[in-house]
Tab-separated table of C-alpha atoms in Angstrom:
chain	number	residue	atom	x	y	z
A	1	MET	CA	-40.568	-35.594	-38.220
A	2	LYS	CA	-42.271	-38.895	-37.516
A	3	ILE	CA	-41.222	-41.094	-34.631
A	4	ARG	CA	-42.231	-44.527	-35.858
A	5	LYS	CA	-43.446	-46.950	-33.220
A	6	SER	CA	-43.576	-50.704	-33.782
A	7	LEU	CA	-46.921	-52.240	-32.911
A	8	THR	CA	-45.031	-55.510	-32.542
A	9	SER	CA	-43.449	-54.147	-29.389
A	10	LEU	CA	-46.899	-53.502	-27.968
A	11	LEU	CA	-47.733	-57.189	-28.234
A	12	SER	CA	-44.511	-58.478	-26.719
A	13	LEU	CA	-44.278	-60.188	-23.364
A	14	ALA	CA	-47.207	-60.634	-21.051
A	15	LEU	CA	-44.444	-59.957	-18.558
A	16	LEU	CA	-44.814	-56.218	-19.086
A	17	LEU	CA	-48.344	-56.437	-17.777
A	18	THR	CA	-47.212	-58.044	-14.500
A	19	PRO	CA	-46.655	-55.862	-11.414
A	20	PHE	CA	-42.958	-55.330	-10.710
A	21	ASN	CA	-43.118	-56.810	-7.220
A	22	LEU	CA	-44.366	-60.133	-8.635
A	23	VAL	CA	-41.865	-60.668	-11.420
A	24	PHE	CA	-39.816	-63.283	-9.571
A	25	ALA	CA	-42.763	-65.490	-8.609
A	26	ASP	CA	-42.217	-68.003	-11.434
A	27	GLY	CA	-39.348	-70.456	-10.926
A	28	ASN	CA	-38.952	-71.283	-14.619
A	29	MET	CA	-35.384	-70.455	-15.729
A	30	ASP	CA	-36.450	-68.728	-18.964
A	31	THR	CA	-38.953	-66.633	-17.040
A	32	ILE	CA	-36.326	-65.682	-14.468
A	33	THR	CA	-33.961	-64.656	-17.263
A	34	MET	CA	-36.635	-62.481	-18.893
A	35	ASN	CA	-37.580	-60.959	-15.543
A	36	ASN	CA	-33.970	-60.125	-14.791
A	37	GLU	CA	-33.679	-58.410	-18.172
A	38	LEU	CA	-36.835	-56.431	-17.451
A	39	LYS	CA	-35.493	-55.382	-14.061
A	40	LYS	CA	-32.213	-54.232	-15.627
A	41	SER	CA	-33.965	-52.257	-18.361
A	42	ILE	CA	-36.061	-50.467	-15.750
A	43	GLU	CA	-33.263	-49.825	-13.249
A	44	VAL	CA	-31.051	-48.070	-15.819
A	45	ASN	CA	-33.841	-45.573	-16.435
A	46	ILE	CA	-34.271	-44.571	-12.765
A	47	ASP	CA	-31.964	-41.952	-11.262
A	48	LEU	CA	-29.737	-43.321	-8.499
A	49	SER	CA	-30.916	-40.538	-6.184
A	50	ILE	CA	-34.420	-42.064	-6.162
A	51	THR	CA	-34.402	-44.697	-3.403
A	52	GLY	CA	-36.573	-46.661	-0.992
A	53	ASN	CA	-40.327	-46.764	-1.411
A	54	GLU	CA	-40.307	-44.091	-4.129
A	55	ARG	CA	-38.009	-46.247	-6.250
A	56	GLU	CA	-40.193	-49.322	-5.693
A	57	VAL	CA	-43.356	-47.450	-6.663
A	58	ILE	CA	-41.985	-45.978	-9.902
A	59	ALA	CA	-40.303	-49.275	-10.870
A	60	ASP	CA	-43.625	-51.055	-10.385
A	61	VAL	CA	-45.364	-48.512	-12.644
A	62	MET	CA	-42.643	-48.674	-15.310
A	63	ALA	CA	-42.883	-52.464	-15.478
A	64	ARG	CA	-46.458	-52.068	-16.735
A	65	LEU	CA	-45.526	-49.625	-19.493
A	66	ASP	CA	-44.641	-50.430	-23.064
A	67	GLU	CA	-40.861	-50.534	-23.332
A	68	GLU	CA	-40.601	-47.386	-25.462
A	69	ASP	CA	-42.572	-45.372	-22.879
A	70	ARG	CA	-40.081	-45.716	-19.975
A	71	GLU	CA	-37.788	-42.833	-20.897
A	72	ASN	CA	-39.291	-40.007	-18.831
A	73	VAL	CA	-42.128	-41.176	-16.580
A	74	ILE	CA	-44.378	-39.159	-14.285
A	75	TYR	CA	-46.775	-41.132	-12.088
A	76	VAL	CA	-49.637	-39.367	-10.313
A	77	ALA	CA	-51.168	-41.500	-7.553
A	78	GLU	CA	-54.850	-41.270	-6.666
A	79	ASP	CA	-54.058	-38.900	-3.773
A	80	GLY	CA	-52.097	-36.583	-6.087
A	81	ALA	CA	-48.639	-37.715	-4.928
A	82	ILE	CA	-45.996	-37.421	-7.666
A	83	TYR	CA	-43.426	-40.100	-8.489
A	84	SER	CA	-40.914	-40.123	-11.335
A	85	ASN	CA	-37.878	-41.983	-12.639
A	86	LYS	CA	-36.056	-38.659	-13.029
A	87	THR	CA	-35.342	-36.425	-10.037
A	88	GLU	CA	-35.753	-33.237	-12.063
A	89	LEU	CA	-39.175	-34.325	-13.318
A	90	LYS	CA	-40.379	-35.123	-9.802
A	91	GLU	CA	-39.156	-31.802	-8.440
A	92	THR	CA	-40.706	-29.692	-11.222
A	93	THR	CA	-44.077	-31.424	-11.767
A	94	GLU	CA	-47.044	-29.701	-10.112
A	95	VAL	CA	-50.616	-30.839	-9.480
A	96	TYR	CA	-53.384	-28.339	-10.212
A	97	ASP	CA	-56.698	-28.511	-8.316
A	98	LEU	CA	-60.029	-27.316	-9.705
A	99	VAL	CA	-60.816	-24.013	-8.001
A	100	GLU	CA	-63.728	-22.667	-10.055
A	101	ASN	CA	-65.478	-23.251	-13.371
A	102	ASN	CA	-62.703	-24.417	-15.714
A	103	ILE	CA	-59.750	-22.975	-13.777
A	104	TYR	CA	-57.098	-25.084	-12.016
A	105	GLN	CA	-54.497	-23.845	-9.537
A	106	SER	CA	-51.255	-25.310	-8.186
A	107	ALA	CA	-49.979	-25.037	-4.614
A	108	SER	CA	-47.516	-22.401	-5.818
A	109	GLY	CA	-50.397	-20.255	-7.111
A	110	LYS	CA	-50.032	-20.891	-10.846
A	111	GLU	CA	-53.265	-21.123	-12.831
A	112	LEU	CA	-54.263	-23.119	-15.912
A	113	VAL	CA	-57.422	-23.211	-17.988
A	114	GLY	CA	-58.516	-26.841	-18.246
A	115	PRO	CA	-59.593	-28.580	-21.467
A	116	GLY	CA	-63.254	-28.525	-20.435
A	117	VAL	CA	-66.094	-30.043	-18.474
A	118	PRO	CA	-66.151	-33.835	-18.983
A	119	THR	CA	-69.075	-35.497	-20.714
A	120	ASN	CA	-70.324	-38.462	-18.695
A	121	ASP	CA	-73.851	-39.193	-19.899
A	122	PHE	CA	-74.589	-41.244	-23.007
A	123	SER	CA	-77.943	-41.406	-24.766
A	124	ALA	CA	-79.232	-44.694	-26.139
A	125	SER	CA	-80.337	-43.297	-29.497
A	126	ALA	CA	-78.410	-44.500	-32.539
A	127	ILE	CA	-77.047	-42.293	-35.303
A	128	LYS	CA	-78.163	-43.543	-38.716
A	129	ASP	CA	-77.851	-40.523	-41.011
A	130	ASP	CA	-74.062	-40.313	-41.377
A	131	THR	CA	-72.117	-42.942	-43.327
A	132	GLN	CA	-68.991	-42.190	-41.321
A	133	ILE	CA	-70.625	-43.297	-38.068
A	134	SER	CA	-71.547	-46.810	-37.021
A	135	PRO	CA	-75.346	-47.333	-37.120
A	136	THR	CA	-75.181	-48.910	-33.641
A	137	ALA	CA	-73.397	-45.953	-32.058
A	138	GLU	CA	-74.354	-44.347	-28.768
A	139	VAL	CA	-73.914	-40.611	-28.398
A	140	PRO	CA	-72.635	-38.509	-25.467
A	141	ASN	CA	-74.669	-35.374	-24.909
A	142	PRO	CA	-72.590	-32.290	-25.831
A	143	ILE	CA	-71.990	-29.891	-22.963
A	144	GLY	CA	-71.189	-26.222	-23.506
A	145	GLY	CA	-69.558	-23.681	-21.227
A	146	THR	CA	-65.941	-24.503	-22.091
A	147	GLY	CA	-65.336	-23.042	-25.540
A	148	PRO	CA	-65.423	-24.473	-29.074
A	149	TYR	CA	-64.371	-28.057	-29.671
A	150	ARG	CA	-64.308	-30.870	-32.202
A	151	ARG	CA	-64.785	-34.322	-30.656
A	152	VAL	CA	-64.646	-37.708	-32.381
A	153	PHE	CA	-65.354	-40.720	-30.157
A	154	SER	CA	-65.306	-44.476	-30.571
A	155	ASN	CA	-67.911	-47.138	-30.085
A	156	ASN	CA	-68.113	-49.042	-26.818
A	157	GLY	CA	-65.288	-51.515	-26.159
A	158	TYR	CA	-62.046	-49.581	-26.715
A	159	ASN	CA	-59.435	-48.472	-24.177
A	160	TRP	CA	-56.294	-48.111	-26.321
A	161	LEU	CA	-55.627	-45.390	-28.885
A	162	SER	CA	-52.545	-44.328	-30.832
A	163	THR	CA	-52.187	-41.623	-33.453
A	164	TYR	CA	-49.912	-39.202	-35.206
A	165	VAL	CA	-51.153	-35.639	-35.068
A	166	THR	CA	-49.735	-32.635	-36.853
A	167	ILE	CA	-49.577	-29.847	-34.269
A	168	PRO	CA	-49.541	-26.350	-35.762
A	169	GLY	CA	-48.038	-23.173	-34.373
A	170	ALA	CA	-48.334	-19.454	-34.990
A	171	PRO	CA	-49.985	-18.023	-37.045
A	172	TYR	CA	-52.295	-21.071	-37.340
A	173	VAL	CA	-52.966	-21.122	-33.590
A	174	LYS	CA	-54.236	-17.959	-31.977
A	175	GLY	CA	-55.388	-17.651	-28.406
A	176	ASN	CA	-56.238	-14.865	-26.012
A	177	VAL	CA	-53.406	-15.450	-23.532
A	178	SER	CA	-55.475	-14.589	-20.460
A	179	THR	CA	-58.660	-16.537	-21.284
A	180	ASP	CA	-58.265	-19.050	-24.150
A	181	VAL	CA	-56.032	-22.146	-24.316
A	182	PRO	CA	-55.881	-24.451	-27.382
A	183	TYR	CA	-55.659	-28.207	-26.775
A	184	VAL	CA	-55.151	-31.317	-28.915
A	185	TYR	CA	-55.773	-34.444	-26.872
A	186	LEU	CA	-56.960	-38.013	-26.424
A	187	GLY	CA	-58.742	-39.777	-23.558
A	188	GLY	CA	-62.216	-41.168	-23.108
A	189	TRP	CA	-64.784	-42.495	-20.655
A	190	GLY	CA	-64.593	-45.519	-18.367
A	191	SER	CA	-67.329	-48.098	-17.903
A	192	ASN	CA	-68.816	-45.930	-15.135
A	193	GLY	CA	-68.659	-42.734	-17.216
A	194	ASN	CA	-65.497	-41.501	-15.481
A	195	GLY	CA	-63.620	-39.353	-17.991
A	196	ILE	CA	-59.953	-38.588	-18.564
A	197	ASP	CA	-58.324	-36.052	-20.901
A	198	ALA	CA	-54.752	-36.718	-21.980
A	199	GLY	CA	-52.806	-34.847	-24.637
A	200	LEU	CA	-51.167	-31.539	-25.492
A	201	GLN	CA	-51.767	-27.993	-24.265
A	202	TYR	CA	-50.605	-25.051	-26.390
A	203	SER	CA	-48.754	-22.030	-25.035
A	204	THR	CA	-49.702	-18.916	-26.988
A	205	ALA	CA	-46.939	-16.991	-25.236
A	206	PHE	CA	-44.156	-19.405	-26.230
A	207	ASP	CA	-45.608	-21.144	-29.331
A	208	ASN	CA	-45.028	-24.686	-28.047
A	209	TRP	CA	-46.953	-27.629	-26.564
A	210	SER	CA	-46.934	-29.428	-23.208
A	211	PRO	CA	-48.165	-32.975	-22.379
A	212	THR	CA	-51.077	-32.633	-19.955
A	213	THR	CA	-53.601	-34.896	-18.211
A	214	LEU	CA	-56.862	-34.160	-16.416
A	215	ALA	CA	-58.739	-36.710	-14.288
A	216	ASN	CA	-60.608	-36.764	-10.971
A	217	GLY	CA	-60.506	-32.970	-10.746
A	218	LEU	CA	-56.695	-32.891	-10.850
A	219	MET	CA	-54.782	-31.436	-13.780
A	220	VAL	CA	-51.135	-32.458	-14.224
A	221	PRO	CA	-49.030	-30.945	-17.017
A	222	ALA	CA	-45.474	-32.033	-17.711
A	223	PRO	CA	-42.910	-29.454	-16.514
A	224	ASN	CA	-41.389	-26.779	-18.747
A	225	ASN	CA	-38.298	-28.826	-19.590
A	226	THR	CA	-40.433	-31.267	-21.607
A	227	ARG	CA	-42.248	-28.909	-23.976
A	228	TYR	CA	-42.575	-29.796	-27.677
A	229	ARG	CA	-42.024	-27.703	-30.785
A	230	SER	CA	-44.924	-26.569	-32.918
A	231	ASN	CA	-45.250	-27.562	-36.589
A	232	GLN	CA	-44.325	-31.240	-36.347
A	233	ASP	CA	-45.913	-34.674	-36.320
A	234	ILE	CA	-46.315	-35.848	-32.726
A	235	TYR	CA	-46.982	-39.478	-31.807
A	236	MET	CA	-49.502	-39.869	-28.963
A	237	LYS	CA	-50.719	-43.028	-27.283
A	238	PHE	CA	-53.402	-43.478	-24.615
A	239	TYR	CA	-53.827	-46.860	-22.931
A	240	VAL	CA	-54.776	-48.726	-19.753
A	241	THR	CA	-51.768	-50.087	-17.882
A	242	ASN	CA	-53.542	-51.564	-14.845
A	243	PRO	CA	-57.048	-51.585	-13.384
A	244	ASN	CA	-57.959	-47.928	-12.661
A	245	GLU	CA	-54.704	-46.717	-14.241
A	246	CYS	CA	-54.466	-44.804	-17.536
A	247	THR	CA	-51.350	-43.694	-19.401
A	248	LEU	CA	-50.453	-40.989	-21.924
A	249	ALA	CA	-47.215	-41.264	-23.920
A	250	VAL	CA	-46.078	-38.387	-26.172
A	251	SER	CA	-43.111	-38.626	-28.574
A	252	GLY	CA	-41.638	-35.796	-30.616
A	253	ILE	CA	-38.981	-33.094	-30.803
A	254	THR	CA	-38.722	-30.828	-27.773
A	255	THR	CA	-37.992	-27.103	-27.801
A	256	SER	CA	-34.345	-27.979	-27.068
A	257	GLY	CA	-34.143	-30.115	-30.235
A	258	GLU	CA	-34.166	-33.454	-28.407
A	259	GLN	CA	-36.254	-36.411	-29.552
A	260	LEU	CA	-38.086	-37.363	-26.372
A	261	THR	CA	-40.899	-39.534	-25.060
A	262	THR	CA	-42.785	-38.165	-22.062
A	263	THR	CA	-45.157	-40.497	-20.215
A	264	ILE	CA	-47.769	-39.451	-17.646
A	265	VAL	CA	-49.467	-42.273	-15.721
A	266	ARG	CA	-52.610	-41.511	-13.724
A	267	GLY	CA	-53.691	-43.806	-10.892
A	268	GLY	CA	-57.121	-44.053	-9.262
A	269	ILE	CA	-59.093	-43.602	-12.512
A	270	SER	CA	-62.133	-45.738	-11.744
A	271	GLY	CA	-64.069	-47.501	-14.492
A	272	TRP	CA	-61.002	-48.394	-16.561
A	273	ASP	CA	-59.514	-51.874	-16.997
A	274	LYS	CA	-57.793	-53.968	-19.672
A	275	SER	CA	-60.958	-55.484	-21.134
A	276	GLY	CA	-62.300	-52.273	-22.653
A	277	THR	CA	-65.881	-53.336	-21.864
A	278	GLY	CA	-68.113	-50.286	-21.537
A	279	MET	CA	-65.219	-47.913	-22.334
A	280	ARG	CA	-64.812	-45.419	-25.169
A	281	VAL	CA	-61.853	-43.405	-26.427
A	282	LYS	CA	-61.852	-40.009	-28.108
A	283	ARG	CA	-59.737	-37.445	-29.892
A	284	MET	CA	-60.305	-33.737	-29.384
A	285	THR	CA	-59.339	-30.361	-30.839
A	286	THR	CA	-60.486	-27.577	-28.526
A	287	ILE	CA	-60.070	-24.001	-27.415
A	288	ALA	CA	-60.663	-24.086	-23.682
A	289	GLN	CA	-61.970	-20.915	-22.073
A	290	LYS	CA	-62.490	-19.564	-18.587
A	291	ILE	CA	-65.887	-18.305	-19.683
A	292	GLU	CA	-67.384	-19.487	-22.949
A	293	ASP	CA	-67.198	-16.757	-25.583
A	294	MET	CA	-67.190	-17.689	-29.274
A	295	ILE	CA	-66.040	-14.262	-30.546
A	296	THR	CA	-62.674	-13.774	-28.815
A	297	GLY	CA	-60.815	-14.237	-32.113
A	298	SER	CA	-58.964	-17.351	-30.937
A	299	SER	CA	-58.548	-20.122	-33.512
A	300	ILE	CA	-56.703	-23.352	-34.238
A	301	LYS	CA	-56.112	-24.529	-37.812
A	302	ASN	CA	-54.098	-27.212	-39.629
A	303	VAL	CA	-54.422	-29.902	-36.946
A	304	ARG	CA	-54.296	-33.202	-38.830
A	305	TRP	CA	-54.905	-36.633	-37.292
A	306	HIS	CA	-53.496	-39.636	-39.178
A	307	ASP	CA	-52.488	-43.291	-38.751
A	308	ILE	CA	-55.105	-43.619	-36.007
A	309	THR	CA	-55.405	-47.026	-34.303
A	310	VAL	CA	-57.805	-48.219	-31.602
A	311	GLY	CA	-57.798	-51.399	-29.556
A	312	TYR	CA	-58.459	-53.323	-26.380
A	313	TYR	CA	-56.780	-56.170	-24.510
A	314	SER	CA	-57.682	-59.833	-24.577
A	315	GLY	CA	-55.701	-61.321	-21.713
A	316	SER	CA	-52.152	-60.039	-22.274
A	317	ASN	CA	-52.659	-59.504	-26.015
A	318	LEU	CA	-53.528	-56.190	-27.613
A	319	ILE	CA	-56.257	-56.468	-30.245
A	320	TYR	CA	-56.068	-53.415	-32.491
A	321	ASN	CA	-57.086	-52.057	-35.878
A	322	SER	CA	-57.282	-48.765	-37.767
A	323	TRP	CA	-59.961	-46.363	-36.584
A	324	GLY	CA	-62.590	-46.285	-39.323
A	325	SER	CA	-66.332	-45.824	-39.592
A	326	GLY	CA	-66.977	-49.204	-37.950
A	327	GLN	CA	-65.186	-48.056	-34.806
A	328	THR	CA	-66.677	-44.550	-34.711
A	329	GLY	CA	-69.420	-43.739	-32.250
A	330	GLY	CA	-69.916	-40.180	-33.474
A	331	TYR	CA	-68.669	-36.625	-33.293
A	332	HIS	CA	-69.572	-33.167	-32.055
A	333	SER	CA	-68.593	-29.789	-33.480
A	334	VAL	CA	-69.301	-26.898	-31.108
A	335	PRO	CA	-69.139	-24.720	-33.130
A	336	PHE	CA	-66.246	-26.110	-35.239
A	337	GLN	CA	-67.321	-27.297	-38.664
């Protein structure tokens, strides 16, 4: 099932890009009316039990989101503090710290295998022998040690990415439960090379997918009550909502049969701003591993990316277009073909 999103809504109201605590600064009556409507639309989506500073923080974050992404919001501050508009989400979301290699652990002792070591360095050499890649592209050096992956990345200048992706399930996804974890995700690199991964993590044990983000050595998956069914078209969007703040929004059908949008906002992600200058986005299909081993028998098939759009902001306006060869910086297959 496809959850159609209107790009028109992404271009509406510079107001949505204004911090919540500044929305009443303009004395113009029309502006006040619009700001009041924004405040109402945000307040109805925050549980009444969330009060005080926590309510102010999450309201401020939600004001920067696209309207359709305010349903279920998790905000992770730079220090790892969790805020949410839903009490249950706040109480069940855990932060996982890097403990060794590619393994992350929560305070409660749970472990996750991360999507991989980030790639920060870019070479200056251009790719000229592939018609699907821009001749002016720069190429990140592939890094091993994290399992097989397929990476497609954009040229310099993009910080917004939306796509539908068909996420398979068993028997098309196979993973060694104790060592291998399939991922399908977005993200990219900031102007300083600071990377972020943001997308879906597969559970081999339960045959479903969970929204997950990794940045600054902290991994934050959405809790178990927001897992998505396999074998459907998922809509994913990655975008910058504020300087040093990146957002993942995932829309699809959950394991309970509910159509749901889950949004994870990460603060303190240096090198990212609205302009897109020096930034690149990516899409990834990977099998993350604790220790790289290409013969475990794990596999992921029938992932299909479509309706892919990339963009950047000019002032309060989103400038976007379909992701084609002119926007492509290159790809890596290690050892996917």
